[in-house]
Tab-separated table of C-alpha atoms in Angstrom:
chain	number	residue	atom	x	y	z
A	30	MET	CA	24.277	-20.246	-27.292
A	31	LYS	CA	26.419	-17.519	-28.770
A	32	GLU	CA	29.177	-15.915	-27.398
A	33	TYR	CA	30.402	-11.665	-28.651
A	34	GLN	CA	32.795	-9.955	-27.506
A	35	THR	CA	31.455	-6.565	-29.345
A	36	ILE	CA	30.615	-4.637	-26.606
A	37	THR	CA	30.705	-1.461	-27.371
A	38	GLU	CA	29.635	0.668	-25.170
A	39	ILE	CA	29.154	0.744	-20.778
A	40	SER	CA	27.025	3.853	-18.887
A	41	GLY	CA	26.160	2.257	-15.317
A	42	PRO	CA	24.123	-0.221	-14.744
A	43	LEU	CA	24.065	-1.061	-18.874
A	44	VAL	CA	26.346	-2.686	-21.076
A	45	PHE	CA	25.777	-2.006	-25.178
A	46	VAL	CA	26.735	-5.265	-26.970
A	47	GLU	CA	26.280	-5.093	-30.636
A	48	THR	CA	24.835	-8.317	-32.657
A	49	ASP	CA	24.609	-10.440	-35.629
A	50	GLU	CA	20.814	-11.603	-35.527
A	51	PRO	CA	17.486	-10.294	-32.012
A	52	VAL	CA	18.201	-11.602	-28.929
A	53	GLY	CA	14.800	-11.505	-27.091
A	54	TYR	CA	13.479	-8.963	-24.952
A	55	ASP	CA	14.430	-10.103	-20.525
A	56	GLU	CA	16.738	-12.589	-22.030
A	57	ILE	CA	19.464	-13.826	-19.116
A	58	VAL	CA	22.442	-13.155	-19.895
A	59	GLU	CA	26.297	-13.483	-18.775
A	60	ILE	CA	29.006	-11.891	-19.259
A	61	GLU	CA	33.013	-13.519	-18.486
A	62	ILE	CA	35.629	-11.167	-17.278
A	63	GLY	CA	38.736	-11.460	-17.652
A	64	ASP	CA	39.814	-12.936	-13.748
A	65	GLY	CA	36.823	-15.436	-15.026
A	66	GLU	CA	34.016	-14.064	-12.815
A	67	THR	CA	30.731	-14.404	-14.246
A	68	ARG	CA	27.920	-11.633	-13.993
A	69	ARG	CA	24.286	-12.226	-14.870
A	70	GLY	CA	22.201	-9.597	-16.894
A	71	GLN	CA	19.297	-9.425	-18.206
A	72	VAL	CA	18.186	-7.651	-21.983
A	73	LEU	CA	17.101	-4.469	-21.408
A	74	GLU	CA	16.553	-3.290	-24.973
A	75	SER	CA	16.599	-5.209	-28.117
A	76	ALA	CA	17.132	-3.466	-31.543
A	77	SER	CA	18.113	-6.027	-35.055
A	78	ASP	CA	22.247	-5.069	-34.576
A	79	HIS	CA	22.528	-3.765	-31.030
A	80	VAL	CA	21.730	-4.853	-27.936
A	81	ALA	CA	21.301	-2.772	-24.266
A	82	ILE	CA	22.288	-4.697	-20.437
A	83	GLN	CA	21.160	-4.227	-17.073
A	84	VAL	CA	24.206	-6.491	-15.068
A	85	PHE	CA	22.456	-7.704	-12.257
A	86	GLU	CA	25.992	-6.936	-9.731
A	87	GLY	CA	26.932	-4.115	-11.333
A	88	THR	CA	29.332	-3.010	-14.314
A	89	GLU	CA	32.024	-2.623	-12.074
A	90	GLY	CA	35.659	-4.452	-13.626
A	91	ILE	CA	33.953	-4.960	-17.030
A	92	ASP	CA	35.965	-4.086	-20.221
A	93	ARG	CA	35.099	-4.397	-23.969
A	94	ASP	CA	37.344	-7.772	-24.294
A	95	ALA	CA	34.628	-8.948	-21.761
A	96	SER	CA	32.217	-12.455	-23.828
A	97	VAL	CA	28.496	-12.137	-23.481
A	98	ARG	CA	26.956	-15.070	-24.045
A	99	PHE	CA	22.808	-15.126	-24.422
A	100	LEU	CA	21.298	-17.996	-23.005
A	101	GLY	CA	17.948	-17.463	-25.117
A	102	GLU	CA	15.587	-17.548	-21.778
A	103	THR	CA	14.172	-15.217	-19.505
A	104	MET	CA	14.732	-15.146	-15.600
A	105	LYS	CA	13.620	-17.725	-13.373
A	106	MET	CA	12.321	-18.216	-10.049
A	107	PRO	CA	13.700	-21.968	-8.342
A	108	VAL	CA	10.059	-22.132	-6.754
A	109	THR	CA	9.804	-25.381	-4.028
A	110	GLU	CA	7.719	-25.575	-0.457
A	111	ASP	CA	10.589	-26.014	0.794
A	112	LEU	CA	11.621	-21.972	0.091
A	113	LEU	CA	9.420	-21.875	3.352
A	114	GLY	CA	12.033	-20.594	6.541
A	115	ARG	CA	14.429	-19.685	3.895
A	116	VAL	CA	16.507	-16.177	3.592
A	117	MET	CA	17.204	-14.787	0.330
A	118	ASP	CA	19.627	-12.158	-1.625
A	119	GLY	CA	18.252	-9.685	-4.463
A	120	THR	CA	18.740	-11.886	-6.955
A	121	GLY	CA	17.448	-15.770	-5.272
A	122	GLN	CA	20.342	-16.897	-3.971
A	123	PRO	CA	20.213	-18.021	0.108
A	124	ILE	CA	22.707	-16.461	2.498
A	125	ASP	CA	20.933	-18.090	5.509
A	126	GLY	CA	23.375	-20.330	5.232
A	127	GLY	CA	21.417	-23.515	4.257
A	128	PRO	CA	21.473	-26.470	2.021
A	129	GLU	CA	20.690	-25.979	-1.702
A	130	ILE	CA	17.719	-25.348	-3.034
A	131	VAL	CA	16.169	-28.149	-4.824
A	132	PRO	CA	12.728	-26.958	-6.825
A	133	ASP	CA	9.893	-28.610	-7.601
A	134	ASP	CA	9.758	-25.505	-10.473
A	135	ARG	CA	10.839	-23.050	-12.626
A	136	GLN	CA	8.743	-20.257	-13.128
A	137	ASP	CA	9.204	-16.769	-15.294
A	138	ILE	CA	9.651	-13.930	-12.880
A	139	VAL	CA	7.679	-11.460	-14.852
A	140	GLY	CA	4.566	-13.498	-13.840
A	141	ALA	CA	1.109	-14.017	-16.564
A	142	ALA	CA	-1.356	-12.378	-15.526
A	143	ILE	CA	-4.338	-13.339	-13.917
A	144	ASN	CA	-8.068	-13.015	-16.359
A	145	PRO	CA	-10.222	-10.529	-14.666
A	146	PHE	CA	-13.172	-13.029	-15.402
A	147	SER	CA	-11.121	-15.997	-12.942
A	148	ARG	CA	-10.222	-13.793	-11.055
A	149	GLU	CA	-12.403	-13.964	-7.364
A	150	TYR	CA	-13.670	-10.655	-5.231
A	151	PRO	CA	-11.653	-10.305	-2.347
A	152	GLU	CA	-13.900	-10.942	0.599
A	153	GLU	CA	-12.612	-12.789	3.734
A	154	PHE	CA	-11.422	-11.086	6.571
A	155	ILE	CA	-6.700	-10.908	7.046
A	156	GLN	CA	-6.496	-10.657	11.060
A	157	THR	CA	-3.156	-8.228	11.169
A	158	GLY	CA	-3.930	-7.505	15.007
A	159	VAL	CA	-3.183	-3.954	14.825
A	160	SER	CA	-6.237	-2.146	15.857
A	161	ALA	CA	-6.188	0.847	13.572
A	162	ILE	CA	-6.120	-1.896	10.989
A	163	ASP	CA	-8.192	-4.453	11.736
A	164	GLY	CA	-11.432	-2.036	12.762
A	165	MET	CA	-10.489	1.002	11.417
A	166	ASN	CA	-9.333	-0.110	7.429
A	167	THR	CA	-9.377	-4.191	7.749
A	168	LEU	CA	-6.863	-6.313	5.066
A	169	VAL	CA	-8.688	-8.538	3.336
A	170	ARG	CA	-7.551	-11.551	1.517
A	171	GLY	CA	-5.965	-11.097	-2.266
A	172	GLN	CA	-6.232	-7.209	-1.613
A	173	LYS	CA	-3.202	-4.620	-2.210
A	174	LEU	CA	-3.516	-2.199	0.631
A	175	PRO	CA	0.090	0.342	1.095
A	176	ILE	CA	1.328	2.033	3.993
A	177	PHE	CA	1.939	4.885	2.859
A	178	SER	CA	5.534	6.400	5.450
A	179	ALA	CA	7.946	8.804	5.312
A	180	SER	CA	11.554	8.924	6.388
A	181	GLY	CA	12.357	8.540	10.016
A	182	LEU	CA	8.953	6.713	11.052
A	183	PRO	CA	8.365	3.507	12.636
A	184	HIS	CA	7.393	1.813	9.309
A	185	ASN	CA	9.391	-0.886	9.551
A	186	ASP	CA	8.416	-1.946	12.979
A	187	LEU	CA	4.512	-2.057	11.544
A	188	ALA	CA	5.887	-4.304	8.745
A	189	LEU	CA	7.438	-6.419	11.627
A	190	GLN	CA	4.523	-6.556	13.574
A	191	ILE	CA	2.437	-7.759	10.147
A	192	ALA	CA	4.564	-10.273	9.669
A	193	ARG	CA	4.409	-11.815	12.861
A	194	GLN	CA	0.684	-11.375	14.110
A	195	ALA	CA	-0.823	-12.017	10.456
A	196	SER	CA	-3.237	-15.136	10.077
A	197	VAL	CA	-6.588	-15.948	8.860
A	198	PRO	CA	-8.634	-16.551	11.443
A	199	GLU	CA	-10.813	-19.308	10.065
A	200	GLU	CA	-7.698	-21.444	10.255
A	201	GLU	CA	-6.925	-20.511	13.211
A	202	GLU	CA	-9.761	-21.941	14.314
A	203	GLY	CA	-9.224	-25.771	12.584
A	204	ASP	CA	-6.200	-28.695	13.652
A	205	ASP	CA	-3.297	-27.568	15.264
A	206	ASP	CA	-1.565	-28.336	11.445
A	207	GLU	CA	-4.022	-25.916	9.871
A	208	GLY	CA	-2.003	-22.580	10.888
A	209	SER	CA	0.817	-23.700	7.987
A	210	GLU	CA	-1.635	-22.867	5.568
A	211	PHE	CA	-1.112	-19.011	5.893
A	212	ALA	CA	2.616	-17.811	4.783
A	213	VAL	CA	4.521	-14.470	4.722
A	214	ILE	CA	6.773	-13.468	2.539
A	215	PHE	CA	9.378	-10.369	2.861
A	216	GLY	CA	10.485	-8.253	0.522
A	217	ALA	CA	13.330	-5.936	1.525
A	218	MET	CA	14.904	-3.409	-1.137
A	219	GLY	CA	17.606	-1.263	-0.245
A	220	ILE	CA	17.645	-0.889	3.357
A	221	THR	CA	20.862	-0.989	4.712
A	222	ALA	CA	22.300	-3.125	6.302
A	223	GLU	CA	21.154	-2.687	10.540
A	224	GLU	CA	17.387	-2.356	9.312
A	225	ALA	CA	18.658	-6.124	7.362
A	226	ASN	CA	19.841	-7.256	10.750
A	227	GLU	CA	16.832	-5.688	13.263
A	228	PHE	CA	14.475	-7.906	10.554
A	229	MET	CA	16.270	-11.285	10.169
A	230	ASP	CA	16.383	-10.708	14.795
A	231	ASP	CA	13.052	-10.515	14.755
A	232	PHE	CA	11.999	-13.212	12.690
A	233	GLU	CA	14.012	-15.020	14.185
A	234	ARG	CA	13.059	-14.214	17.981
A	235	THR	CA	9.679	-14.848	17.111
A	236	GLY	CA	9.297	-17.551	15.252
A	237	ALA	CA	7.819	-15.952	12.090
A	238	LEU	CA	11.042	-17.240	9.534
A	239	GLU	CA	8.974	-20.932	9.596
A	240	ARG	CA	6.272	-19.428	7.773
A	241	SER	CA	7.981	-17.242	5.922
A	242	VAL	CA	10.557	-16.299	2.866
A	243	VAL	CA	12.284	-13.315	2.862
A	244	PHE	CA	14.787	-11.278	-0.088
A	245	MET	CA	17.037	-9.263	0.839
A	246	ASN	CA	18.467	-5.747	-1.009
A	247	LEU	CA	20.524	-4.167	0.618
A	248	ALA	CA	21.463	-0.837	0.153
A	249	ASP	CA	25.176	-1.394	-1.577
A	250	ASP	CA	23.777	-3.977	-3.831
A	251	PRO	CA	23.910	-2.829	-7.803
A	252	ALA	CA	20.339	-0.269	-7.997
A	253	VAL	CA	19.235	-2.791	-11.250
A	254	GLU	CA	18.345	-6.304	-8.968
A	255	ARG	CA	16.536	-3.845	-6.706
A	256	THR	CA	13.530	-4.014	-10.296
A	257	ILE	CA	14.116	-8.207	-10.291
A	258	THR	CA	13.600	-8.377	-5.974
A	259	PRO	CA	10.041	-7.746	-5.647
A	260	ARG	CA	9.075	-9.885	-9.070
A	261	LEU	CA	10.965	-12.765	-7.689
A	262	ALA	CA	9.070	-12.760	-4.504
A	263	LEU	CA	5.980	-12.461	-6.110
A	264	THR	CA	6.109	-15.487	-8.160
A	265	THR	CA	7.555	-17.126	-4.880
A	266	ALA	CA	3.849	-15.803	-3.538
A	267	GLU	CA	2.248	-17.352	-6.531
A	268	TYR	CA	3.314	-20.355	-6.525
A	269	LEU	CA	2.381	-21.266	-2.976
A	270	ALA	CA	-0.964	-19.283	-3.294
A	271	PHE	CA	-2.146	-21.721	-6.391
A	272	GLU	CA	-0.374	-24.277	-6.382
A	273	LYS	CA	0.080	-25.227	-2.697
A	274	ASP	CA	-3.424	-23.655	-1.347
A	275	TYR	CA	-2.160	-21.058	0.784
A	276	HIS	CA	-2.846	-17.607	1.734
A	277	VAL	CA	-0.273	-15.484	0.886
A	278	LEU	CA	1.223	-12.374	2.667
A	279	VAL	CA	3.134	-10.147	0.364
A	280	ILE	CA	5.651	-7.380	2.407
A	281	LEU	CA	7.563	-5.233	0.021
A	282	THR	CA	9.864	-2.381	1.578
A	283	ASP	CA	10.244	-0.168	0.042
A	284	MET	CA	8.851	0.272	-3.087
A	285	THR	CA	10.244	4.011	-2.910
A	286	ASN	CA	13.869	2.338	-3.833
A	287	TYR	CA	12.032	0.611	-6.039
A	288	CYS	CA	11.278	3.784	-7.742
A	289	GLU	CA	14.151	5.293	-7.728
A	290	ALA	CA	15.901	2.726	-9.583
A	291	LEU	CA	13.983	2.320	-12.145
A	292	ARG	CA	14.432	6.356	-12.289
A	293	GLU	CA	18.357	5.427	-12.537
A	294	ILE	CA	18.111	2.713	-15.213
A	295	GLY	CA	16.488	5.310	-17.137
A	296	ALA	CA	18.584	7.620	-16.917
A	297	ALA	CA	21.303	5.323	-18.237
A	298	ARG	CA	19.344	4.446	-20.743
A	299	GLU	CA	18.973	8.427	-21.638
A	300	GLU	CA	15.346	7.942	-21.651
A	301	VAL	CA	12.904	11.437	-22.017
A	302	PRO	CA	12.361	11.427	-18.027
A	303	GLY	CA	8.529	11.781	-17.092
A	304	ARG	CA	7.133	14.019	-14.237
A	305	ARG	CA	10.111	14.740	-11.075
A	306	GLY	CA	12.404	12.618	-13.385
A	307	TYR	CA	10.695	9.233	-13.050
A	308	PRO	CA	10.324	7.171	-16.603
A	309	GLY	CA	6.970	7.641	-18.251
A	310	TYR	CA	5.720	4.083	-17.787
A	311	MET	CA	6.188	3.799	-14.094
A	312	TYR	CA	2.713	3.412	-13.363
A	313	THR	CA	2.871	0.605	-15.723
A	314	ASP	CA	5.647	-0.942	-14.382
A	315	LEU	CA	4.391	-0.233	-10.911
A	316	ALA	CA	0.831	-2.260	-12.230
A	317	GLN	CA	2.801	-5.412	-12.664
A	318	LEU	CA	3.601	-5.208	-9.419
A	319	TYR	CA	0.449	-4.628	-7.601
A	320	GLU	CA	-1.926	-6.329	-9.902
A	321	ARG	CA	-0.351	-10.254	-8.902
A	322	ALA	CA	-2.325	-9.937	-6.152
A	323	GLY	CA	-6.123	-11.254	-5.428
A	324	ARG	CA	-7.734	-15.054	-5.745
A	325	ILE	CA	-8.486	-17.233	-8.697
A	326	GLU	CA	-11.997	-19.458	-9.065
A	327	GLY	CA	-11.465	-23.138	-8.257
A	328	ARG	CA	-8.483	-22.033	-6.155
A	329	ASP	CA	-7.963	-22.132	-2.227
A	330	GLY	CA	-5.283	-20.148	-2.124
A	331	SER	CA	-4.781	-15.558	-1.908
A	332	VAL	CA	-1.994	-13.402	-2.388
A	333	THR	CA	-2.773	-10.415	-0.747
A	334	GLN	CA	0.000	-7.095	-0.776
A	335	ILE	CA	1.086	-4.696	1.800
A	336	PRO	CA	3.702	-2.848	-0.230
A	337	ILE	CA	4.776	0.047	2.292
A	338	LEU	CA	6.824	3.390	1.173
A	339	THR	CA	7.887	6.444	2.498
A	340	MET	CA	6.954	9.650	0.817
A	341	PRO	CA	9.493	12.224	-0.106
A	342	GLY	CA	9.045	15.205	1.923
A	343	ASP	CA	5.993	13.399	3.569
A	344	ASP	CA	3.892	14.804	0.396
A	345	ASP	CA	1.146	12.238	-1.332
A	346	THR	CA	1.209	14.417	-4.643
A	347	HIS	CA	4.833	12.616	-5.195
A	348	PRO	CA	4.889	10.183	-8.118
A	349	ILE	CA	5.014	7.882	-5.923
A	350	PRO	CA	2.589	7.333	-3.634
A	351	ASP	CA	0.006	8.890	-6.361
A	352	LEU	CA	0.281	5.803	-8.993
A	353	THR	CA	0.181	3.261	-5.961
A	354	GLY	CA	-2.788	5.113	-4.765
A	355	TYR	CA	-4.723	4.791	-8.173
A	356	ILE	CA	-3.710	0.817	-8.697
A	357	THR	CA	-4.514	-0.256	-5.020
A	358	GLU	CA	-7.011	-0.308	-3.429
A	359	GLY	CA	-6.670	2.029	-0.313
A	360	GLN	CA	-3.885	3.327	1.837
A	361	ILE	CA	-3.031	3.504	5.535
A	362	TYR	CA	-1.152	6.495	6.577
A	363	ILE	CA	1.566	6.999	9.142
A	364	ASP	CA	1.819	10.123	11.219
A	365	ARG	CA	4.613	12.411	12.336
A	366	ASP	CA	2.381	14.216	14.663
A	367	LEU	CA	0.799	10.841	16.427
A	368	ASN	CA	4.730	9.452	16.944
A	369	SER	CA	5.932	12.788	17.805
A	370	GLN	CA	3.809	12.059	20.720
A	371	GLY	CA	4.668	8.141	20.825
A	372	VAL	CA	1.725	6.420	19.165
A	373	GLN	CA	2.743	3.056	18.480
A	374	PRO	CA	1.892	1.930	15.833
A	375	PRO	CA	1.393	5.898	14.831
A	376	ILE	CA	-0.817	4.884	12.520
A	377	ASN	CA	-3.760	8.486	11.208
A	378	VAL	CA	-6.683	6.441	10.636
A	379	LEU	CA	-9.138	9.313	8.830
A	380	PRO	CA	-6.795	9.758	5.602
A	381	SER	CA	-6.302	6.091	5.353
A	382	LEU	CA	-8.738	3.791	3.461
A	383	SER	CA	-9.590	0.205	2.895
A	384	ARG	CA	-11.578	0.326	-0.445
A	385	LEU	CA	-12.562	-3.625	-0.055
A	386	MET	CA	-13.234	-3.322	4.107
A	387	ASP	CA	-16.829	-3.803	3.511
A	388	ASP	CA	-17.316	-6.231	2.407
A	389	GLY	CA	-14.700	-8.061	4.807
A	390	ILE	CA	-16.496	-7.386	7.310
A	391	GLY	CA	-19.682	-8.434	9.366
A	392	GLU	CA	-21.635	-11.503	9.998
A	393	GLY	CA	-19.638	-14.484	9.289
A	394	LEU	CA	-16.792	-12.646	8.367
A	395	THR	CA	-15.920	-10.502	11.316
A	396	ARG	CA	-18.776	-9.450	13.495
A	397	ALA	CA	-22.372	-8.672	12.464
A	398	ASP	CA	-21.494	-4.680	14.494
A	399	HIS	CA	-17.987	-4.048	12.766
A	400	ALA	CA	-19.424	-1.276	10.113
A	401	ASP	CA	-21.557	0.694	12.498
A	402	VAL	CA	-18.924	0.639	14.965
A	403	LYS	CA	-16.224	1.260	12.189
A	404	ASP	CA	-18.645	5.003	10.816
A	405	GLN	CA	-19.435	5.847	14.400
A	406	ILE	CA	-15.470	5.843	15.768
A	407	PHE	CA	-14.521	7.742	12.719
A	408	ALA	CA	-17.884	10.192	12.878
A	409	ALA	CA	-16.722	10.411	16.233
A	410	TYR	CA	-13.047	11.147	16.273
A	411	ALA	CA	-13.352	12.883	13.202
A	412	GLU	CA	-15.490	15.461	15.101
A	413	GLY	CA	-12.709	15.362	18.287
A	414	GLU	CA	-9.949	16.466	15.887
A	415	ASP	CA	-11.472	19.717	14.923
A	416	LEU	CA	-13.013	20.665	18.329
A	417	ARG	CA	-8.950	20.715	18.694
A	418	ASP	CA	-8.398	23.036	16.474
A	419	LEU	CA	-11.449	25.274	17.594
A	420	VAL	CA	-10.154	24.746	21.343
A	421	ASN	CA	-7.204	26.113	20.881
A	422	ILE	CA	-8.708	29.552	19.943
A	423	VAL	CA	-11.686	29.424	22.844
A	424	GLY	CA	-10.667	27.438	25.168
A	425	ARG	CA	-12.274	23.915	26.522
A	426	GLU	CA	-15.356	26.525	29.078
A	427	ALA	CA	-16.408	28.070	25.882
A	428	LEU	CA	-17.378	24.134	24.687
A	429	SER	CA	-20.222	22.387	25.442
A	430	ASP	CA	-19.905	19.356	27.430
A	431	LEU	CA	-20.358	17.155	24.404
A	432	ASP	CA	-18.326	19.097	22.572
A	433	ASN	CA	-15.918	17.938	25.641
A	434	LYS	CA	-17.148	14.457	25.447
A	435	TYR	CA	-16.136	14.678	21.690
A	436	LEU	CA	-12.109	15.820	23.145
A	437	ASP	CA	-11.999	13.041	25.418
A	438	PHE	CA	-13.163	10.681	22.992
A	439	ALA	CA	-10.565	11.627	20.926
A	440	ASP	CA	-7.425	11.474	23.187
A	441	ARG	CA	-8.403	8.605	24.872
A	442	PHE	CA	-9.035	6.627	21.298
A	443	GLU	CA	-5.357	7.634	20.328
A	444	GLU	CA	-4.309	6.575	23.317
A	445	GLU	CA	-6.498	3.381	23.885
A	446	PHE	CA	-7.501	1.934	20.281
A	447	VAL	CA	-4.302	3.158	18.125
A	448	ASP	CA	-1.364	3.294	20.570
A	449	GLN	CA	-0.938	-0.777	21.382
A	450	GLY	CA	2.268	-0.722	20.954
A	451	TYR	CA	4.319	-3.305	18.525
A	452	ASP	CA	4.018	-6.422	21.030
A	453	THR	CA	0.586	-6.682	21.124
A	454	ASP	CA	-1.173	-8.372	18.831
A	455	ARG	CA	-5.525	-7.844	19.438
A	456	ASP	CA	-7.889	-10.101	17.947
A	457	ILE	CA	-11.075	-8.695	16.132
A	458	ASP	CA	-13.378	-8.981	19.567
A	459	GLU	CA	-10.962	-6.991	21.731
A	460	THR	CA	-10.233	-4.174	18.913
A	461	LEU	CA	-14.014	-3.651	18.845
A	462	GLU	CA	-15.090	-4.423	21.956
A	463	LEU	CA	-12.089	-1.463	23.027
A	464	GLY	CA	-14.195	0.506	20.381
A	465	TRP	CA	-17.401	-0.058	22.609
A	466	ASP	CA	-15.814	0.769	25.622
A	467	LEU	CA	-14.765	4.470	23.812
A	468	LEU	CA	-18.183	5.122	22.056
A	469	SER	CA	-20.210	4.323	25.826
A	470	MET	CA	-18.184	7.865	26.586
A	471	LEU	CA	-20.488	9.410	24.270
A	472	PRO	CA	-24.240	9.482	25.269
A	473	LYS	CA	-27.013	7.562	23.330
A	474	ASP	CA	-28.032	9.042	21.302
A	475	ALA	CA	-24.863	10.853	19.839
A	476	LEU	CA	-24.547	6.978	18.471
A	477	ASN	CA	-26.636	8.087	15.327
A	478	ARG	CA	-24.474	5.627	12.738
A	479	ILE	CA	-25.301	2.433	15.079
A	480	ASP	CA	-28.267	0.101	14.755
A	481	GLU	CA	-30.633	1.131	18.062
A	482	GLU	CA	-30.980	-3.222	18.722
A	483	LEU	CA	-26.631	-2.706	18.371
A	484	ILE	CA	-26.897	-0.697	21.217
A	485	GLU	CA	-29.025	-1.605	23.177
A	486	GLU	CA	-27.076	-5.448	23.154
A	487	HIS	CA	-22.779	-3.589	23.803
A	488	TYR	CA	-23.459	0.060	25.582
A	489	ARG	CA	-22.032	0.532	29.151
A	490	GLU	CA	-23.402	2.852	30.821
A	491	GLU	CA	-20.827	4.690	32.172
A	492	GLU	CA	-21.149	4.928	36.459
A	493	THR	CA	-21.271	7.723	38.198
A	494	ALA	CA	-18.998	8.645	40.431
A	495	GLU	CA	-22.302	8.174	43.687
A	496	GLU	CA	-22.047	4.522	42.326
A	497	VAL	CA	-18.303	4.662	41.999
A	498	ALA	CA	-18.511	5.136	45.598
A	499	ALA	CA	-21.066	2.911	46.541
A	500	ASP	CA	-19.126	-0.443	45.125
């Protein structure tokens, strides 16, 4: 283990050191400053005679007299099943005052790419208890389904609701101890202390912490730390999924803060910027995180991801949502207009999409009528949305009876189906029955996307005023 006192330059979160032999990329470094404090860093760039090191705890207080030691290994996460119920900082150190972690193994945080031949196709349903997701944009085990939000919208409330309620229905039906087979890894990057307190209060109040591992990188923590927090979270998830057979849901918030950290480091390295100043390799970097979701043949566990990002300026063509959309299998949109109407959660189902939904629903998975009900609700709600624009011009009186029913359907869909509050946990049967209640507002011949046998079985004729009076 060589020690150098050859720091030549300090720039933002980076330290440049002269070396007399090559040093490995991503190698972990210890920097000892004058008062005996030791800080950790990672080799970001390596040449024959110098290296660039990103310092996790920031470069404040480091001078040219500091000692630099190269440890000869990449960063590893100590993993064990005992991590469940624990809270860590952004570098994987416990901050909950609990006992020291005794690891079963130490695994490289970069992870190993899943062999495409060994990947199992995701096709089992995960129930989030949120109708707009379960009914309309179903999450499937092994999928990566991001939430596209924007500044000031309640994406954190939705994230907490999913963390609390998410379950695998077949596990619920087993013995009591089967419930422990589902785990949540919560990785927070660049959040405020207020948000961190909210998260922890909710986790502790609802008991969700018992089946969760929480990684917290706060807004005042160094930006460099943000780049390793999701990798620590995903390494823990892979260990629980592929070695301990857990079904793991990984929630990462906020990926925008992660990408801002990449931009900051790129600027410090004086790299040629790409679109809007972000590094040209941001697509590759995001793919290295998102592609760690999946299932492996012969293993019972799975890693499912819900990354959350806030679109700068509500712009879904911004590089962060744009590149995320290329890599992931759909998106859930949080809508500002629905939020201003008080809808909780304000999910706009029309631009939302789950590309793997069709393989995770249907008989034996959710219910035989799920796909047809979803298609018909989409069509009816889209029709109602179009008619809202027309009503602003011609008024409701100019519309036909059927058009007025579509308008009423759109209103009720938002008020009863989408708006359920953050504490309501609906199973898939409740969600689909609610869907049938709404579709029964429309005449049978308007339900042209549903099989006739399903209509006969589930359609509810609306009672006329005379029938109600007679009852």
